[in-house]
Short mmCIF file of C-alpha atoms in Angstrom, two decimals:
data_model
loop_
_atom_site.label_atom_id
_atom_site.label_comp_id
_atom_site.label_asym_id
_atom_site.label_seq_id
_atom_site.Cartn_x
_atom_site.Cartn_y
_atom_site.Cartn_z
CA LEU F 1 14.94 3.12 0.62
CA LEU F 2 12.82 0.18 2.02
CA ALA F 3 9.35 2.09 1.78
CA VAL F 4 10.31 2.74 -2.00
CA VAL F 5 10.96 -0.88 -2.68
CA ASN F 6 7.79 -2.03 -1.09
CA SER F 7 5.78 0.58 -2.93
CA MET F 8 7.37 -0.32 -6.10
CA LEU F 9 6.71 -4.15 -5.36
CA ASP F 10 2.96 -3.40 -4.25
CA MET F 11 2.70 -1.57 -7.57
CA SER F 12 3.79 -4.16 -9.65
CA LYS F 13 1.59 -6.72 -8.01
CA LEU F 14 -1.32 -4.40 -8.35
CA GLU F 15 -0.72 -4.05 -12.05
CA ALA F 16 -0.23 -7.64 -12.58
CA GLY F 17 -3.66 -8.46 -10.77
CA ARG F 18 -1.64 -10.31 -8.31
CA TYR F 19 -2.10 -8.64 -4.89
CA GLU F 20 -4.10 -10.58 -2.77
CA LEU F 21 -6.19 -8.79 -0.03
CA MET F 22 -6.35 -10.27 3.39
CA LEU F 23 -9.42 -9.34 4.66
CA ALA F 24 -9.96 -9.44 8.46
CA PRO F 25 -11.88 -7.29 10.89
CA PHE F 26 -9.85 -4.46 12.60
CA GLU F 27 -10.38 -1.29 14.38
CA ILE F 28 -10.20 1.68 12.02
CA ALA F 29 -9.51 4.28 14.91
CA LYS F 30 -6.18 2.23 15.59
CA SER F 31 -5.00 2.50 12.02
CA ILE F 32 -5.83 6.28 12.08
CA SER F 33 -4.01 6.70 15.22
CA ALA F 34 -0.90 5.06 14.21
CA CYS F 35 -0.67 7.04 11.04
CA GLU F 36 -0.97 10.19 13.22
CA ALA F 37 1.67 9.02 15.35
CA MET F 38 4.12 8.23 12.40
CA LEU F 39 3.31 11.74 10.63
CA SER F 40 2.58 13.98 13.78
CA LEU F 41 6.40 14.85 14.06
CA THR F 42 6.66 16.03 10.37
CA ALA F 43 3.53 18.00 10.82
CA ARG F 44 4.51 19.54 13.94
CA ASP F 45 7.99 20.39 12.69
CA LYS F 46 6.28 22.12 9.72
CA GLY F 47 3.82 24.23 11.72
CA VAL F 48 0.92 22.00 10.60
CA THR F 49 -1.93 20.66 12.73
CA LEU F 50 -3.00 17.15 12.12
CA THR F 51 -6.33 15.90 13.61
CA SER F 52 -8.83 13.02 13.17
CA ARG F 53 -12.31 12.40 13.60
CA ILE F 54 -14.06 8.78 13.74
CA GLY F 55 -17.88 8.89 13.17
CA ARG F 56 -20.49 7.33 15.20
CA GLY F 57 -21.01 3.59 15.08
CA LEU F 58 -17.98 3.03 13.25
CA ASP F 59 -15.88 0.60 15.50
CA GLU F 60 -14.40 -2.13 13.17
CA MET F 61 -14.38 -2.50 9.53
CA VAL F 62 -13.55 -5.68 7.61
CA ALA F 63 -10.55 -5.02 5.03
CA ASP F 64 -6.83 -5.59 4.23
CA GLN F 65 -5.46 -3.67 7.34
CA ARG F 66 -1.99 -3.39 5.91
CA ALA F 67 -3.31 -1.71 2.33
CA ILE F 68 -5.67 0.44 4.32
CA GLN F 69 -2.66 1.58 6.60
CA GLN F 70 -0.75 2.34 3.16
CA VAL F 71 -3.59 4.37 1.97
CA LEU F 72 -4.03 6.47 5.09
CA ILE F 73 -0.10 7.12 5.23
CA ASN F 74 0.09 7.95 1.54
CA LEU F 75 -2.81 10.47 1.59
CA THR F 76 -1.64 12.14 4.97
CA SER F 77 1.72 12.23 4.16
CA ASN F 78 0.89 14.24 1.02
CA ALA F 79 -1.61 16.39 2.70
CA VAL F 80 1.24 17.44 5.32
CA LYS F 81 3.75 17.74 2.35
CA PHE F 82 1.80 20.18 0.48
CA THR F 83 0.10 22.35 3.38
CA ASN F 84 2.33 25.05 4.96
CA ALA F 85 2.75 26.30 8.23
CA GLY F 86 -0.53 27.44 9.88
CA GLY F 87 -2.51 24.92 7.93
CA VAL F 88 -4.73 22.00 8.95
CA VAL F 89 -4.82 18.40 7.96
CA THR F 90 -7.56 16.03 9.09
CA LEU F 91 -8.31 12.24 8.86
CA ASP F 92 -12.02 11.35 8.88
CA ALA F 93 -13.61 8.19 8.80
CA VAL F 94 -17.27 8.02 8.53
CA LEU F 95 -19.96 5.37 7.94
CA SER F 96 -21.93 5.57 4.86
CA GLY F 97 -24.66 3.17 4.70
CA SER F 98 -22.57 -0.01 4.77
CA ASP F 99 -19.41 1.79 3.23
CA VAL F 100 -16.69 3.49 5.37
CA GLN F 101 -15.38 6.59 3.83
CA LEU F 102 -11.82 7.61 4.62
CA ILE F 103 -11.44 11.50 4.09
CA VAL F 104 -8.27 13.19 4.17
CA SER F 105 -8.64 16.98 3.81
CA ASP F 106 -5.89 19.79 3.88
CA THR F 107 -5.70 23.41 3.62
CA GLY F 108 -2.64 23.26 1.50
CA ILE F 109 -1.79 24.61 -1.59
CA GLY F 110 -4.22 22.78 -3.87
CA ILE F 111 -4.06 21.23 -7.25
CA ALA F 112 -5.27 22.89 -10.66
CA GLU F 113 -8.59 21.42 -11.80
CA ASP F 114 -7.13 20.28 -15.19
CA MET F 115 -4.33 18.44 -13.14
CA VAL F 116 -6.74 16.52 -10.90
CA GLU F 117 -7.38 13.85 -13.59
CA LYS F 118 -3.68 12.85 -13.94
CA LEU F 119 -3.35 12.25 -10.36
CA GLY F 120 -3.07 8.37 -9.68
CA THR F 121 -1.21 7.11 -12.47
CA ALA F 122 2.06 5.31 -11.34
CA PHE F 123 5.15 7.46 -11.63
CA THR F 124 2.89 10.68 -12.37
CA GLN F 125 3.49 13.87 -10.38
CA VAL F 126 1.74 17.18 -11.11
CA GLN F 127 4.18 19.73 -11.58
CA SER F 128 3.71 23.21 -11.06
CA GLU F 129 5.63 26.28 -9.85
CA LEU F 130 3.97 25.64 -6.33
CA ASN F 131 5.11 22.17 -5.81
CA ARG F 132 8.24 21.77 -7.81
CA CYS F 133 10.07 21.69 -4.75
CA TYR F 134 8.52 18.57 -3.36
CA GLU F 135 10.35 15.25 -3.60
CA GLY F 136 8.60 11.96 -4.15
CA THR F 137 8.28 8.82 -6.14
CA GLY F 138 4.91 9.52 -7.99
CA LEU F 139 4.01 6.12 -6.67
CA GLY F 140 1.67 7.09 -3.73
CA LEU F 141 -1.65 7.85 -5.20
CA ALA F 142 -1.47 5.17 -7.72
CA LEU F 143 -0.96 2.82 -4.69
CA VAL F 144 -3.86 4.45 -3.06
CA LYS F 145 -6.16 4.23 -6.28
CA GLY F 146 -5.12 0.47 -6.56
CA PHE F 147 -5.67 -0.52 -2.98
CA VAL F 148 -9.14 1.45 -2.82
CA ALA F 149 -10.27 -0.38 -6.19
CA LEU F 150 -9.32 -3.71 -5.04
CA HIS F 151 -11.71 -2.99 -1.94
CA GLY F 152 -14.46 -2.03 -4.11
CA GLY F 153 -14.13 1.57 -3.39
CA THR F 154 -13.28 4.79 -5.64
CA LEU F 155 -10.77 7.42 -4.88
CA ASP F 156 -12.21 11.02 -5.37
CA ILE F 157 -10.13 14.11 -5.32
CA ALA F 158 -11.57 17.61 -4.95
CA SER F 159 -9.34 20.37 -4.77
CA ARG F 160 -8.82 24.11 -5.33
CA LEU F 161 -5.56 25.99 -5.77
CA GLY F 162 -4.60 27.85 -2.78
CA GLU F 163 -7.33 26.49 -0.77
CA GLY F 164 -6.62 22.84 -0.15
CA THR F 165 -7.62 19.34 -1.33
CA VAL F 166 -10.01 16.40 -0.18
#
């Protein structure tokens, strides 16, 4: 319940343009490890393999660590939620010029192409017979999109039904 309340507060701040980034250098590997530790039991219980890779030359990044941590948690928990037993979820962090790319990929149920554009709107969940049984607030991807935009980045989603999502 506390997580939902915090998400709603963050969302209202983002929508009002009142969320202030607290920029500081931090080790992205530690944030990814923390995300893995938080979600590894859920993944293991589902029979999903959760892995990560950190690209060469990527030690520290300057960003709002709390916001980046929330981005990683939201994307990874969605990936685990929509991946069946035997599937794989991978977190990658790579340096692309001066930008850091955080990539969460899964071998899950995927999303229909015409539904991908609807993702990232507050309180929106793409409904289909494949994901109808999954619970959520519909805030996760909207928060991700807002936090990424505040950092000057973009949220890109590619997916294929039955094959997974990146």
